[in-house]
Amino acid sequence: MEKKDLRIVFMGTPEFAVATLKALVDNEYNVVAVVTQPDKPVGRHQNELQPSEVKKFALEHHLPVLQPVKMKDPAFVEQLRSYQVNLQVVVAFRMLPEVVWSMPTYGTFNVHAALLPQYRGAAPINWAIINGETRTGVTTFFLDHNIDTGRIILQKPFDIPDTADVEYVYDGLMRLGAEICLETIQQVLASDGRPQSVSQDELSADDMVLHPAPKIFKETCEINWNQPARDIYNFVRGLSPVPAAWTTLVDANGKATTLKIYQTALTDRHSGAAPGTIIVDGRALYIAALDGRLLQILQLQLAGKKRMDARDFLNGNKNFEAYIIK
């Protein structure tokens, strides 16, 4: 099949997916429709609707947009079928039913922000950093009945620097995802829809520990100070800048306040203080970890206040050592 004859439906929602959709449009692929999540209610009274980043891009480029509430809705399925699609490309979208992913003649492939079979799930970037990985990557694979388990087509690695946070890795994998998508489509075209692929079971050694990447919730982001400093350091950068790691402060009157922590630094300083103890030394702020090592807090945000550097924060909170971490 010629490139111009390949009819593609793109499925995705967040900014991460836009880079791949843009690459398809810029390279003049025939994207016949875009599927994304329904507009999200926002505002104090939830009375405003906000379109996804993918929808915004699609409308700007005059691409038809479909926004099903349920992927098995017969009306949506028939509408999708009417496009006579050869290939579906999925990036950062929801799980698809078989009636949808099996529809195209060349199948449906997903661009996943991890080196499968590691980090299957909704938050692979966060969990790779939280677990202290030094390398991640992107994978394209054909969808099947389970989440992120299909046959792998291509993979591209990406190094994670020790100081990198989610924003850095997100941006890198977003660009890499667009690249691997184009290469995968080229292989699909060159093989008439049958590119070489490998089962994930073949990449999993018997003694391999597979790390999952489940969805992140608010309670997931609470810092456990009863851990070594290195683990807390990775946890903070694995959630920064969004949704951000947090802890609970209690003042002398017993009032509890949420403190978000965006950036920390490992130090060689040690203390006999209990884990979670706040230590202020001049204009530097530290919190003790389980191994006695002091973790320096560099950027933070008290509930209802602006995000700021720790030095500026201490200038406005002279008696901060009087707080305790719950």
Tab-separated table of N, CA and C in Angstrom, residues 221-223 235-237 239-241 243-247 259-262:
chain	number	residue	atom	x	y	z
A	221	CYS	N	0.946	9.972	46.499
A	221	CYS	CA	1.981	11.008	46.513
A	221	CYS	C	2.438	11.410	47.912
A	222	GLU	N	1.867	10.827	48.952
A	222	GLU	CA	2.289	11.177	50.309
A	222	GLU	C	3.665	10.586	50.598
A	223	ILE	N	4.553	11.416	51.110
A	223	ILE	CA	5.931	10.986	51.384
A	223	ILE	C	5.969	10.135	52.651
A	235	PHE	N	11.497	9.569	44.942
A	235	PHE	CA	10.044	9.708	45.026
A	235	PHE	C	9.616	11.134	44.688
A	236	VAL	N	10.335	12.110	45.236
A	236	VAL	CA	9.987	13.517	44.998
A	236	VAL	C	10.162	13.866	43.522
A	237	ARG	N	11.299	13.505	42.926
A	237	ARG	CA	11.510	13.876	41.527
A	237	ARG	C	10.618	13.063	40.588
A	239	LEU	N	7.565	12.633	41.004
A	239	LEU	CA	6.232	13.235	41.037
A	239	LEU	C	6.271	14.739	40.762
A	240	SER	N	7.433	15.231	40.364
A	240	SER	CA	7.594	16.672	40.144
A	240	SER	C	7.689	16.998	38.659
A	241	PRO	N	6.984	18.019	38.212
A	241	PRO	CA	6.215	19.004	38.987
A	241	PRO	C	4.761	18.610	39.250
A	243	PRO	N	2.039	15.254	39.872
A	243	PRO	CA	1.134	15.967	40.783
A	243	PRO	C	1.808	16.510	42.041
A	244	ALA	N	3.058	16.168	42.258
A	244	ALA	CA	3.892	16.649	43.364
A	244	ALA	C	3.740	15.793	44.626
A	245	ALA	N	4.886	15.470	45.215
A	245	ALA	CA	4.904	14.749	46.491
A	245	ALA	C	4.494	15.706	47.607
A	246	TRP	N	3.878	15.151	48.653
A	246	TRP	CA	3.428	16.020	49.736
A	246	TRP	C	3.585	15.345	51.091
A	247	THR	N	3.560	16.182	52.112
A	247	THR	CA	3.586	15.703	53.479
A	247	THR	C	2.682	16.611	54.315
A	259	LEU	N	2.079	20.336	52.784
A	259	LEU	CA	3.277	20.908	52.184
A	259	LEU	C	3.685	20.049	50.991
A	260	LYS	N	3.702	20.672	49.805
A	260	LYS	CA	4.192	19.973	48.620
A	260	LYS	C	5.689	20.220	48.478
A	261	ILE	N	6.409	19.189	48.073
A	261	ILE	CA	7.855	19.298	47.892
A	261	ILE	C	8.181	18.945	46.441
A	262	TYR	N	8.834	19.871	45.753
A	262	TYR	CA	9.104	19.720	44.324
A	262	TYR	C	10.545	19.343	44.002
